[in-house]
PDB file of C-alpha atoms in Angstrom:
ATOM      1  CA  UNK A 133     126.977 117.476  69.505  1.00  0.00           C
ATOM      2  CA  UNK A 134     123.924 118.984  71.171  1.00  0.00           C
ATOM      3  CA  UNK A 135     121.546 120.795  68.879  1.00  0.00           C
ATOM      4  CA  UNK A 136     120.764 124.471  69.304  1.00  0.00           C
ATOM      5  CA  UNK A 137     118.168 125.185  71.935  1.00  0.00           C
ATOM      6  CA  UNK A 138     114.703 126.153  70.840  1.00  0.00           C
ATOM      7  CA  UNK A 139     112.573 128.587  72.822  1.00  0.00           C
ATOM      8  CA  UNK A 140     110.875 125.758  74.686  1.00  0.00           C
ATOM      9  CA  UNK A 141     113.812 123.373  75.098  1.00  0.00           C
ATOM     10  CA  UNK A 142     115.660 122.277  78.195  1.00  0.00           C
ATOM     11  CA  UNK A 143     118.857 120.235  78.201  1.00  0.00           C
ATOM     12  CA  UNK A 144     119.717 117.980  81.142  1.00  0.00           C
ATOM     13  CA  UNK A 145     123.271 116.635  81.505  1.00  0.00           C
ATOM     14  CA  UNK A 146     124.254 114.018  84.051  1.00  0.00           C
ATOM     15  CA  UNK A 147     127.853 113.550  85.189  1.00  0.00           C
ATOM     16  CA  UNK A 148     129.263 110.807  87.385  1.00  0.00           C
ATOM     17  CA  UNK A 149     130.297 107.180  87.537  1.00  0.00           C
ATOM     18  CA  UNK A 150     126.720 105.930  87.087  1.00  0.00           C
ATOM     19  CA  UNK A 151     126.513 107.488  83.606  1.00  0.00           C
ATOM     20  CA  UNK A 152     130.192 107.487  82.577  1.00  0.00           C
ATOM     21  CA  UNK A 153     129.604 105.022  79.734  1.00  0.00           C
ATOM     22  CA  UNK A 154     126.653 106.891  78.309  1.00  0.00           C
ATOM     23  CA  UNK A 155     124.242 104.504  80.015  1.00  0.00           C
ATOM     24  CA  UNK A 156     121.502 105.285  82.508  1.00  0.00           C
ATOM     25  CA  UNK A 157     119.285 102.925  84.495  1.00  0.00           C
ATOM     26  CA  UNK A 158     115.695 102.946  83.265  1.00  0.00           C
ATOM     27  CA  UNK A 159     114.419 103.644  86.789  1.00  0.00           C
ATOM     28  CA  UNK A 160     116.709 106.678  87.056  1.00  0.00           C
ATOM     29  CA  UNK A 161     115.613 107.936  83.640  1.00  0.00           C
ATOM     30  CA  UNK A 162     111.964 107.671  84.657  1.00  0.00           C
ATOM     31  CA  UNK A 163     112.608 109.610  87.877  1.00  0.00           C
ATOM     32  CA  UNK A 164     114.597 112.293  86.068  1.00  0.00           C
ATOM     33  CA  UNK A 165     112.177 112.949  83.220  1.00  0.00           C
ATOM     34  CA  UNK A 166     109.067 112.507  85.350  1.00  0.00           C
ATOM     35  CA  UNK A 167     110.140 114.926  88.068  1.00  0.00           C
ATOM     36  CA  UNK A 168     111.360 117.586  85.612  1.00  0.00           C
ATOM     37  CA  UNK A 169     107.941 117.374  83.945  1.00  0.00           C
ATOM     38  CA  UNK A 170     106.239 117.592  87.317  1.00  0.00           C
ATOM     39  CA  UNK A 171     108.293 120.648  88.334  1.00  0.00           C
ATOM     40  CA  UNK A 172     107.590 122.522  85.088  1.00  0.00           C
ATOM     41  CA  UNK A 173     103.855 121.828  85.279  1.00  0.00           C
ATOM     42  CA  UNK A 174     103.675 122.737  88.955  1.00  0.00           C
ATOM     43  CA  UNK A 175     105.466 126.057  88.412  1.00  0.00           C
ATOM     44  CA  UNK A 176     103.021 126.897  85.634  1.00  0.00           C
ATOM     45  CA  UNK A 177     100.047 126.102  87.855  1.00  0.00           C
ATOM     46  CA  UNK A 178     101.374 128.233  90.698  1.00  0.00           C
ATOM     47  CA  UNK A 179     102.142 131.143  88.373  1.00  0.00           C
ATOM     48  CA  UNK A 180      98.546 131.043  87.166  1.00  0.00           C
ATOM     49  CA  UNK A 181      97.179 130.683  90.682  1.00  0.00           C
ATOM     50  CA  UNK A 182      95.469 127.453  89.668  1.00  0.00           C
ATOM     51  CA  UNK A 183      96.941 125.286  92.410  1.00  0.00           C
ATOM     52  CA  UNK A 184      98.731 125.763  95.673  1.00  0.00           C
ATOM     53  CA  UNK A 185      95.647 127.804  96.633  1.00  0.00           C
ATOM     54  CA  UNK A 186      92.926 125.359  95.692  1.00  0.00           C
ATOM     55  CA  UNK A 187      92.783 121.653  94.775  1.00  0.00           C
ATOM     56  CA  UNK A 188      91.286 120.229  91.639  1.00  0.00           C
ATOM     57  CA  UNK A 189      92.016 118.804  88.233  1.00  0.00           C
ATOM     58  CA  UNK A 190      94.784 120.504  86.271  1.00  0.00           C
ATOM     59  CA  UNK A 191      93.468 122.850  83.575  1.00  0.00           C
ATOM     60  CA  UNK A 192      93.796 121.228  80.156  1.00  0.00           C
ATOM     61  CA  UNK A 193      95.472 124.331  78.739  1.00  0.00           C
ATOM     62  CA  UNK A 194      98.269 124.118  81.320  1.00  0.00           C
ATOM     63  CA  UNK A 195      98.762 120.402  80.651  1.00  0.00           C
ATOM     64  CA  UNK A 196      99.111 121.029  76.918  1.00  0.00           C
ATOM     65  CA  UNK A 197     101.428 124.025  77.238  1.00  0.00           C
ATOM     66  CA  UNK A 198     103.782 122.346  79.732  1.00  0.00           C
ATOM     67  CA  UNK A 199     103.916 118.821  78.266  1.00  0.00           C
ATOM     68  CA  UNK A 200     107.539 117.901  77.539  1.00  0.00           C
ATOM     69  CA  UNK A 201     108.804 115.475  74.897  1.00  0.00           C
ATOM     70  CA  UNK A 202     112.159 113.690  74.906  1.00  0.00           C
ATOM     71  CA  UNK A 203     113.655 114.589  71.538  1.00  0.00           C
ATOM     72  CA  UNK A 204     117.257 113.406  72.010  1.00  0.00           C
ATOM     73  CA  UNK A 205     119.270 111.132  74.300  1.00  0.00           C
ATOM     74  CA  UNK A 206     122.966 111.626  73.623  1.00  0.00           C
ATOM     75  CA  UNK A 207     126.029 109.542  74.577  1.00  0.00           C
ATOM     76  CA  UNK A 208     129.049 110.419  76.703  1.00  0.00           C
ATOM     77  CA  UNK A 209     127.919 111.771  80.040  1.00  0.00           C
ATOM     78  CA  UNK A 210     124.214 111.203  79.532  1.00  0.00           C
ATOM     79  CA  UNK A 211     122.531 114.234  77.949  1.00  0.00           C
ATOM     80  CA  UNK A 212     118.802 114.573  77.416  1.00  0.00           C
ATOM     81  CA  UNK A 213     117.120 117.206  75.312  1.00  0.00           C
ATOM     82  CA  UNK A 214     113.505 117.917  76.234  1.00  0.00           C
ATOM     83  CA  UNK A 215     111.205 120.197  74.309  1.00  0.00           C
ATOM     84  CA  UNK A 216     107.721 121.547  74.891  1.00  0.00           C
ATOM     85  CA  UNK A 217     105.157 119.596  72.915  1.00  0.00           C
ATOM     86  CA  UNK A 218     104.000 120.853  69.531  1.00  0.00           C
ATOM     87  CA  UNK A 219     100.936 122.664  70.772  1.00  0.00           C
ATOM     88  CA  UNK A 220      99.600 125.870  69.260  1.00  0.00           C
ATOM     89  CA  UNK A 221     101.612 128.152  71.471  1.00  0.00           C
ATOM     90  CA  UNK A 222     100.553 131.658  72.509  1.00  0.00           C
ATOM     91  CA  UNK A 223     102.757 134.730  72.361  1.00  0.00           C
ATOM     92  CA  UNK A 224     105.994 134.257  74.314  1.00  0.00           C
ATOM     93  CA  UNK A 225     104.987 136.815  76.950  1.00  0.00           C
ATOM     94  CA  UNK A 226     101.959 134.730  77.945  1.00  0.00           C
ATOM     95  CA  UNK A 227     103.333 131.244  77.208  1.00  0.00           C
ATOM     96  CA  UNK A 228     103.119 129.624  80.634  1.00  0.00           C
ATOM     97  CA  UNK A 229     105.230 126.651  79.472  1.00  0.00           C
ATOM     98  CA  UNK A 230     108.225 128.788  78.512  1.00  0.00           C
ATOM     99  CA  UNK A 231     107.840 130.906  81.653  1.00  0.00           C
ATOM    100  CA  UNK A 232     107.822 127.765  83.802  1.00  0.00           C
ATOM    101  CA  UNK A 233     111.061 126.497  82.245  1.00  0.00           C
ATOM    102  CA  UNK A 234     112.685 129.888  82.826  1.00  0.00           C
ATOM    103  CA  UNK A 235     111.611 129.892  86.489  1.00  0.00           C
ATOM    104  CA  UNK A 236     112.855 126.322  86.917  1.00  0.00           C
ATOM    105  CA  UNK A 237     116.342 127.329  85.751  1.00  0.00           C
ATOM    106  CA  UNK A 238     116.289 130.504  87.849  1.00  0.00           C
ATOM    107  CA  UNK A 239     115.286 128.587  90.968  1.00  0.00           C
ATOM    108  CA  UNK A 240     117.880 125.808  90.614  1.00  0.00           C
ATOM    109  CA  UNK A 241     120.572 128.441  89.969  1.00  0.00           C
ATOM    110  CA  UNK A 242     119.969 130.209  93.300  1.00  0.00           C
ATOM    111  CA  UNK A 243     119.353 127.167  95.513  1.00  0.00           C
ATOM    112  CA  UNK A 244     123.022 126.335  96.067  1.00  0.00           C
ATOM    113  CA  UNK A 245     123.661 129.954  97.103  1.00  0.00           C
ATOM    114  CA  UNK A 246     121.075 129.725  99.874  1.00  0.00           C
ATOM    115  CA  UNK A 247     118.737 132.206  98.204  1.00  0.00           C
ATOM    116  CA  UNK A 248     114.972 131.815  98.040  1.00  0.00           C
ATOM    117  CA  UNK A 249     113.671 130.516  94.704  1.00  0.00           C
ATOM    118  CA  UNK A 250     111.623 132.848  92.483  1.00  0.00           C
ATOM    119  CA  UNK A 251     107.845 133.159  92.168  1.00  0.00           C
ATOM    120  CA  UNK A 252     106.249 129.951  90.950  1.00  0.00           C
ATOM    121  CA  UNK A 253     108.150 127.718  93.342  1.00  0.00           C
ATOM    122  CA  UNK A 254     106.125 126.140  96.139  1.00  0.00           C
ATOM    123  CA  UNK A 255     106.556 122.985  98.239  1.00  0.00           C
ATOM    124  CA  UNK A 256     105.408 120.818  95.322  1.00  0.00           C
ATOM    125  CA  UNK A 257     108.163 122.178  93.061  1.00  0.00           C
ATOM    126  CA  UNK A 258     110.774 121.868  95.809  1.00  0.00           C
ATOM    127  CA  UNK A 259     109.895 118.212  96.409  1.00  0.00           C
ATOM    128  CA  UNK A 260     109.969 117.427  92.672  1.00  0.00           C
ATOM    129  CA  UNK A 261     113.460 118.929  92.322  1.00  0.00           C
ATOM    130  CA  UNK A 262     114.555 117.167  95.500  1.00  0.00           C
ATOM    131  CA  UNK A 263     113.426 113.854  93.998  1.00  0.00           C
ATOM    132  CA  UNK A 264     115.668 114.512  90.976  1.00  0.00           C
ATOM    133  CA  UNK A 265     118.409 114.985  93.570  1.00  0.00           C
ATOM    134  CA  UNK A 266     118.042 111.357  94.706  1.00  0.00           C
ATOM    135  CA  UNK A 267     120.171 110.488  91.648  1.00  0.00           C
ATOM    136  CA  UNK A 268     123.054 112.158  93.496  1.00  0.00           C
ATOM    137  CA  UNK A 269     123.026 109.222  95.907  1.00  0.00           C
ATOM    138  CA  UNK A 270     123.296 106.698  93.084  1.00  0.00           C
ATOM    139  CA  UNK A 271     126.516 107.557  91.304  1.00  0.00           C
ATOM    140  CA  UNK A 272     125.508 110.847  89.685  1.00  0.00           C
ATOM    141  CA  UNK A 273     127.752 113.682  90.857  1.00  0.00           C
ATOM    142  CA  UNK A 274     125.769 116.593  89.437  1.00  0.00           C
ATOM    143  CA  UNK A 275     122.825 117.452  87.214  1.00  0.00           C
ATOM    144  CA  UNK A 276     123.322 120.377  84.830  1.00  0.00           C
ATOM    145  CA  UNK A 277     120.360 122.178  83.270  1.00  0.00           C
ATOM    146  CA  UNK A 278     120.440 124.538  80.305  1.00  0.00           C
ATOM    147  CA  UNK A 279     117.621 126.505  78.695  1.00  0.00           C
ATOM    148  CA  UNK A 280     117.082 129.828  76.913  1.00  0.00           C
ATOM    149  CA  UNK A 281     116.081 132.565  79.331  1.00  0.00           C
ATOM    150  CA  UNK A 282     115.539 136.121  78.140  1.00  0.00           C
ATOM    151  CA  UNK A 283     117.104 135.397  74.774  1.00  0.00           C
ATOM    152  CA  UNK A 284     120.342 133.936  76.201  1.00  0.00           C
ATOM    153  CA  UNK A 285     121.353 130.475  77.341  1.00  0.00           C
ATOM    154  CA  UNK A 286     121.001 130.060  81.084  1.00  0.00           C
ATOM    155  CA  UNK A 287     122.756 127.282  82.994  1.00  0.00           C
ATOM    156  CA  UNK A 288     122.067 125.910  86.459  1.00  0.00           C
ATOM    157  CA  UNK A 289     123.523 123.046  88.462  1.00  0.00           C
ATOM    158  CA  UNK A 290     121.857 120.721  90.927  1.00  0.00           C
ATOM    159  CA  UNK A 291     124.345 119.536  93.543  1.00  0.00           C
ATOM    160  CA  UNK A 292     124.156 118.062  97.073  1.00  0.00           C
ATOM    161  CA  UNK A 293     124.117 121.532  98.653  1.00  0.00           C
ATOM    162  CA  UNK A 294     121.064 122.357  96.520  1.00  0.00           C
ATOM    163  CA  UNK A 295     119.203 119.401  98.038  1.00  0.00           C
ATOM    164  CA  UNK A 296     120.233 120.481 101.539  1.00  0.00           C
ATOM    165  CA  UNK A 297     118.873 123.954 100.788  1.00  0.00           C
ATOM    166  CA  UNK A 298     115.540 122.453  99.708  1.00  0.00           C
ATOM    167  CA  UNK A 299     115.294 120.502 102.964  1.00  0.00           C
ATOM    168  CA  UNK A 300     115.880 123.696 104.936  1.00  0.00           C
ATOM    169  CA  UNK A 301     113.256 125.589 102.940  1.00  0.00           C
ATOM    170  CA  UNK A 302     110.481 123.026 103.366  1.00  0.00           C
ATOM    171  CA  UNK A 303     111.199 122.533 107.075  1.00  0.00           C
ATOM    172  CA  UNK A 304     111.823 126.169 107.959  1.00  0.00           C
ATOM    173  CA  UNK A 305     108.216 127.022 108.986  1.00  0.00           C
ATOM    174  CA  UNK A 306     107.928 123.907 111.171  1.00  0.00           C
ATOM    175  CA  UNK A 307     108.166 124.459 114.918  1.00  0.00           C
ATOM    176  CA  UNK A 308     107.626 121.056 116.491  1.00  0.00           C
ATOM    177  CA  UNK A 309     109.613 119.064 113.923  1.00  0.00           C
ATOM    178  CA  UNK A 310     109.434 115.272 114.017  1.00  0.00           C
ATOM    179  CA  UNK A 311     110.682 112.702 111.518  1.00  0.00           C
ATOM    180  CA  UNK A 312     109.202 109.262 110.871  1.00  0.00           C
ATOM    181  CA  UNK A 313     110.408 106.465 108.604  1.00  0.00           C
ATOM    182  CA  UNK A 314     108.169 103.684 107.375  1.00  0.00           C
ATOM    183  CA  UNK A 315     106.084 102.405 104.508  1.00  0.00           C
ATOM    184  CA  UNK A 316     103.327 104.626 103.157  1.00  0.00           C
ATOM    185  CA  UNK A 317     100.434 102.206 102.786  1.00  0.00           C
ATOM    186  CA  UNK A 318      97.310 104.339 102.867  1.00  0.00           C
ATOM    187  CA  UNK A 319      96.374 107.724 101.437  1.00  0.00           C
ATOM    188  CA  UNK A 320      93.079 109.569 101.184  1.00  0.00           C
ATOM    189  CA  UNK A 321      92.980 112.227  98.474  1.00  0.00           C
ATOM    190  CA  UNK A 322      89.570 113.679  99.267  1.00  0.00           C
ATOM    191  CA  UNK A 323      89.580 117.451  98.886  1.00  0.00           C
ATOM    192  CA  UNK A 324      88.178 117.828 102.405  1.00  0.00           C
ATOM    193  CA  UNK A 325      90.577 115.432 104.152  1.00  0.00           C
ATOM    194  CA  UNK A 326      93.947 114.666 102.560  1.00  0.00           C
ATOM    195  CA  UNK A 327      95.553 112.135 104.874  1.00  0.00           C
ATOM    196  CA  UNK A 328      97.972 109.249 104.705  1.00  0.00           C
ATOM    197  CA  UNK A 329      99.425 106.673 107.075  1.00  0.00           C
ATOM    198  CA  UNK A 330     103.052 105.700 107.652  1.00  0.00           C
ATOM    199  CA  UNK A 331     103.796 102.233 109.042  1.00  0.00           C
ATOM    200  CA  UNK A 332     107.193 102.166 110.822  1.00  0.00           C
ATOM    201  CA  UNK A 333     109.094  98.857 111.118  1.00  0.00           C
ATOM    202  CA  UNK A 334     108.129  98.781 114.807  1.00  0.00           C
ATOM    203  CA  UNK A 335     105.345 100.438 116.733  1.00  0.00           C
ATOM    204  CA  UNK A 336     101.936 101.748 115.708  1.00  0.00           C
ATOM    205  CA  UNK A 337     101.297 103.540 112.386  1.00  0.00           C
ATOM    206  CA  UNK A 338     101.491 107.336 112.260  1.00  0.00           C
ATOM    207  CA  UNK A 339      98.627 109.276 110.728  1.00  0.00           C
ATOM    208  CA  UNK A 340      99.699 112.237 108.603  1.00  0.00           C
ATOM    209  CA  UNK A 341      98.039 115.131 106.837  1.00  0.00           C
ATOM    210  CA  UNK A 342      99.279 116.820 103.677  1.00  0.00           C
ATOM    211  CA  UNK A 343      98.222 119.755 101.547  1.00  0.00           C
ATOM    212  CA  UNK A 344      97.738 120.233  97.820  1.00  0.00           C
ATOM    213  CA  UNK A 345     101.412 120.998  97.209  1.00  0.00           C
ATOM    214  CA  UNK A 346     102.346 117.539  98.554  1.00  0.00           C
ATOM    215  CA  UNK A 347      99.607 115.590  96.776  1.00  0.00           C
ATOM    216  CA  UNK A 348     101.740 114.301  93.891  1.00  0.00           C
ATOM    217  CA  UNK A 349     104.672 113.455  96.164  1.00  0.00           C
ATOM    218  CA  UNK A 350     102.387 111.342  98.385  1.00  0.00           C
ATOM    219  CA  UNK A 351     100.875 109.643  95.332  1.00  0.00           C
ATOM    220  CA  UNK A 352     104.347 108.785  93.988  1.00  0.00           C
ATOM    221  CA  UNK A 353     105.349 107.358  97.370  1.00  0.00           C
ATOM    222  CA  UNK A 354     102.414 104.971  97.856  1.00  0.00           C
ATOM    223  CA  UNK A 355     103.656 101.523  99.031  1.00  0.00           C
ATOM    224  CA  UNK A 356     107.234 102.864  99.159  1.00  0.00           C
ATOM    225  CA  UNK A 357     109.507 103.163 102.183  1.00  0.00           C
ATOM    226  CA  UNK A 358     109.714 106.860 103.017  1.00  0.00           C
ATOM    227  CA  UNK A 359     111.053 109.421 105.460  1.00  0.00           C
ATOM    228  CA  UNK A 360     108.579 112.181 106.327  1.00  0.00           C
ATOM    229  CA  UNK A 361     109.150 115.247 108.478  1.00  0.00           C
ATOM    230  CA  UNK A 362     106.717 117.864 109.651  1.00  0.00           C
ATOM    231  CA  UNK A 363     104.734 119.546 112.411  1.00  0.00           C
ATOM    232  CA  UNK A 364     103.769 116.978 115.030  1.00  0.00           C
ATOM    233  CA  UNK A 365     100.976 116.755 117.570  1.00  0.00           C
ATOM    234  CA  UNK A 366     102.403 114.639 120.386  1.00  0.00           C
ATOM    235  CA  UNK A 367     100.683 112.915 123.289  1.00  0.00           C
ATOM    236  CA  UNK A 368     102.286 114.367 126.416  1.00  0.00           C
ATOM    237  CA  UNK A 369     101.901 111.224 128.497  1.00  0.00           C
ATOM    238  CA  UNK A 370     103.470 108.782 126.033  1.00  0.00           C
ATOM    239  CA  UNK A 371     105.421 110.947 123.581  1.00  0.00           C
ATOM    240  CA  UNK A 372     103.598 109.202 120.756  1.00  0.00           C
ATOM    241  CA  UNK A 373     102.926 111.224 117.588  1.00  0.00           C
ATOM    242  CA  UNK A 374      99.170 111.690 117.325  1.00  0.00           C
ATOM    243  CA  UNK A 375      99.250 113.505 113.972  1.00  0.00           C
ATOM    244  CA  UNK A 376     102.011 114.699 111.652  1.00  0.00           C
ATOM    245  CA  UNK A 377     101.500 117.493 109.099  1.00  0.00           C
ATOM    246  CA  UNK A 378     103.938 116.631 106.304  1.00  0.00           C
ATOM    247  CA  UNK A 379     106.427 119.312 105.264  1.00  0.00           C
ATOM    248  CA  UNK A 380     109.105 117.102 103.695  1.00  0.00           C
ATOM    249  CA  UNK A 381     108.842 113.663 102.082  1.00  0.00           C
ATOM    250  CA  UNK A 382     111.644 111.502 100.738  1.00  0.00           C
ATOM    251  CA  UNK A 383     111.452 108.065  99.142  1.00  0.00           C
ATOM    252  CA  UNK A 384     114.255 105.925 100.584  1.00  0.00           C
ATOM    253  CA  UNK A 385     116.169 103.149  98.896  1.00  0.00           C
ATOM    254  CA  UNK A 386     116.902 100.691 101.703  1.00  0.00           C
ATOM    255  CA  UNK A 387     118.043  97.737  99.594  1.00  0.00           C
ATOM    256  CA  UNK A 388     121.863  97.445  99.815  1.00  0.00           C
ATOM    257  CA  UNK A 389     123.659  96.998  96.522  1.00  0.00           C
ATOM    258  CA  UNK A 390     123.918  93.317  95.639  1.00  0.00           C
ATOM    259  CA  UNK A 391     121.287  92.228  98.182  1.00  0.00           C
ATOM    260  CA  UNK A 392     118.541  89.808  97.215  1.00  0.00           C
ATOM    261  CA  UNK A 393     115.227  91.469  96.432  1.00  0.00           C
ATOM    262  CA  UNK A 394     111.822  89.807  96.515  1.00  0.00           C
ATOM    263  CA  UNK A 395     108.280  91.157  96.111  1.00  0.00           C
ATOM    264  CA  UNK A 396     107.465  91.617  99.805  1.00  0.00           C
ATOM    265  CA  UNK A 397     104.306  93.624  99.085  1.00  0.00           C
ATOM    266  CA  UNK A 398     102.964  91.174  96.499  1.00  0.00           C
ATOM    267  CA  UNK A 399     101.239  87.836  97.233  1.00  0.00           C
ATOM    268  CA  UNK A 400     103.724  84.946  97.210  1.00  0.00           C
ATOM    269  CA  UNK A 401     103.069  81.302  98.061  1.00  0.00           C
ATOM    270  CA  UNK A 402     104.640  80.232 101.363  1.00  0.00           C
ATOM    271  CA  UNK A 403     106.789  77.559  99.708  1.00  0.00           C
ATOM    272  CA  UNK A 404     108.144  80.106  97.230  1.00  0.00           C
ATOM    273  CA  UNK A 405     108.781  82.661  99.981  1.00  0.00           C
ATOM    274  CA  UNK A 406     110.674  80.055 102.022  1.00  0.00           C
ATOM    275  CA  UNK A 407     112.768  79.192  98.960  1.00  0.00           C
ATOM    276  CA  UNK A 408     113.616  82.847  98.281  1.00  0.00           C
ATOM    277  CA  UNK A 409     114.608  83.466 101.908  1.00  0.00           C
ATOM    278  CA  UNK A 410     116.459  80.180 102.276  1.00  0.00           C
ATOM    279  CA  UNK A 411     114.276  79.030 105.168  1.00  0.00           C
ATOM    280  CA  UNK A 412     113.941  75.314 105.918  1.00  0.00           C
ATOM    281  CA  UNK A 413     111.710  73.261 108.252  1.00  0.00           C
ATOM    282  CA  UNK A 414     112.144  73.696 112.014  1.00  0.00           C
ATOM    283  CA  UNK A 415     113.600  70.577 113.615  1.00  0.00           C
ATOM    284  CA  UNK A 416     113.849  71.927 117.161  1.00  0.00           C
ATOM    285  CA  UNK A 417     111.283  74.458 118.510  1.00  0.00           C
ATOM    286  CA  UNK A 418     113.942  75.781 120.903  1.00  0.00           C
ATOM    287  CA  UNK A 419     115.803  77.242 117.901  1.00  0.00           C
ATOM    288  CA  UNK A 420     112.979  79.773 117.541  1.00  0.00           C
ATOM    289  CA  UNK A 421     113.747  81.325 120.915  1.00  0.00           C
ATOM    290  CA  UNK A 422     115.517  84.685 120.859  1.00  0.00           C
ATOM    291  CA  UNK A 423     116.855  86.729 123.822  1.00  0.00           C
ATOM    292  CA  UNK A 424     114.843  89.831 122.933  1.00  0.00           C
ATOM    293  CA  UNK A 425     113.397  90.640 126.348  1.00  0.00           C
ATOM    294  CA  UNK A 426     115.619  91.148 129.367  1.00  0.00           C
ATOM    295  CA  UNK A 427     112.804  90.328 131.766  1.00  0.00           C
ATOM    296  CA  UNK A 428     109.182  89.173 131.926  1.00  0.00           C
ATOM    297  CA  UNK A 429     108.203  92.681 133.014  1.00  0.00           C
ATOM    298  CA  UNK A 430     109.673  94.178 129.825  1.00  0.00           C
ATOM    299  CA  UNK A 431     107.726  91.659 127.725  1.00  0.00           C
ATOM    300  CA  UNK A 432     104.504  92.507 129.567  1.00  0.00           C
ATOM    301  CA  UNK A 433     105.019  96.228 128.922  1.00  0.00           C
ATOM    302  CA  UNK A 434     105.532  95.518 125.211  1.00  0.00           C
ATOM    303  CA  UNK A 435     102.355  93.421 125.014  1.00  0.00           C
ATOM    304  CA  UNK A 436     100.336  96.059 126.870  1.00  0.00           C
ATOM    305  CA  UNK A 437     101.505  98.773 124.451  1.00  0.00           C
ATOM    306  CA  UNK A 438     100.747  96.561 121.436  1.00  0.00           C
ATOM    307  CA  UNK A 439      97.221  95.831 122.667  1.00  0.00           C
ATOM    308  CA  UNK A 440      96.630  99.503 123.454  1.00  0.00           C
ATOM    309  CA  UNK A 441      97.761 100.539 119.949  1.00  0.00           C
ATOM    310  CA  UNK A 442      95.446  97.958 118.340  1.00  0.00           C
ATOM    311  CA  UNK A 443      92.488  99.147 120.385  1.00  0.00           C
ATOM    312  CA  UNK A 444      93.150 102.777 119.390  1.00  0.00           C
ATOM    313  CA  UNK A 445      93.239 101.777 115.686  1.00  0.00           C
ATOM    314  CA  UNK A 446      89.856 100.077 115.840  1.00  0.00           C
ATOM    315  CA  UNK A 447      88.238 102.750 117.989  1.00  0.00           C
TER     316      UNK A 447
END
């Protein structure tokens, strides 16, 4: 039985095979709670005009008034009850924490209908809610939210069409849209030059820029395999992306269920790595040959492009 909602409470219910036994993976719980917290705080900052227009440290008052606590985790289809922290709260009309929760519910409620979310929602909020939506790819069929809005209980549902609507919203202003997948291995968070670098599985890395609204999403994605989309500056002669201004960012889970996982991005001794991958000594060097190149000319073109990319990186 879920307790009655307080003025600063928000209930999150998950439904689907992944949570049918009242269990939830710790990683999924962290994503869910963390991104709901991020969305509430971001809405509050935008409503106050503190961020989205200028970078900088979050005001302490906003942090205190939007900090959520997990007060109940209930069985069945997993149900979480979150409540605003016990801070000395101002009058309801000026309580930015309560207002942010109300706007979160209002925005989620209209997303599936293709409507624009209310004031307080910017790209940072959209990406936070979209990250909650990654649970929909892992056995969760829907995410239901409930909170008091205007003295009555308001309900909203996050479904696959909501995530599609978010993708359309963040990409809508982009004219020369390009998408890149790779590992995000470098990010510079200087206020004068927020940049990051995506390393695709093949080819040279792609340098990207991002704005304040995407700062937290980029920070969360560091060292992860991601898909980024945005406005691209392209070299006409080669078609190579010179610079990509990020509009949308998604952390991808590329490890198939049941596949072996090893710490690729952590230092591992060669003997241990060979054991993990099941690699033995080479008895015949000819076994290393692979029919990758159809001709010597194709190989030469590949080597020329590789050398050119390395020179451009060090220039």
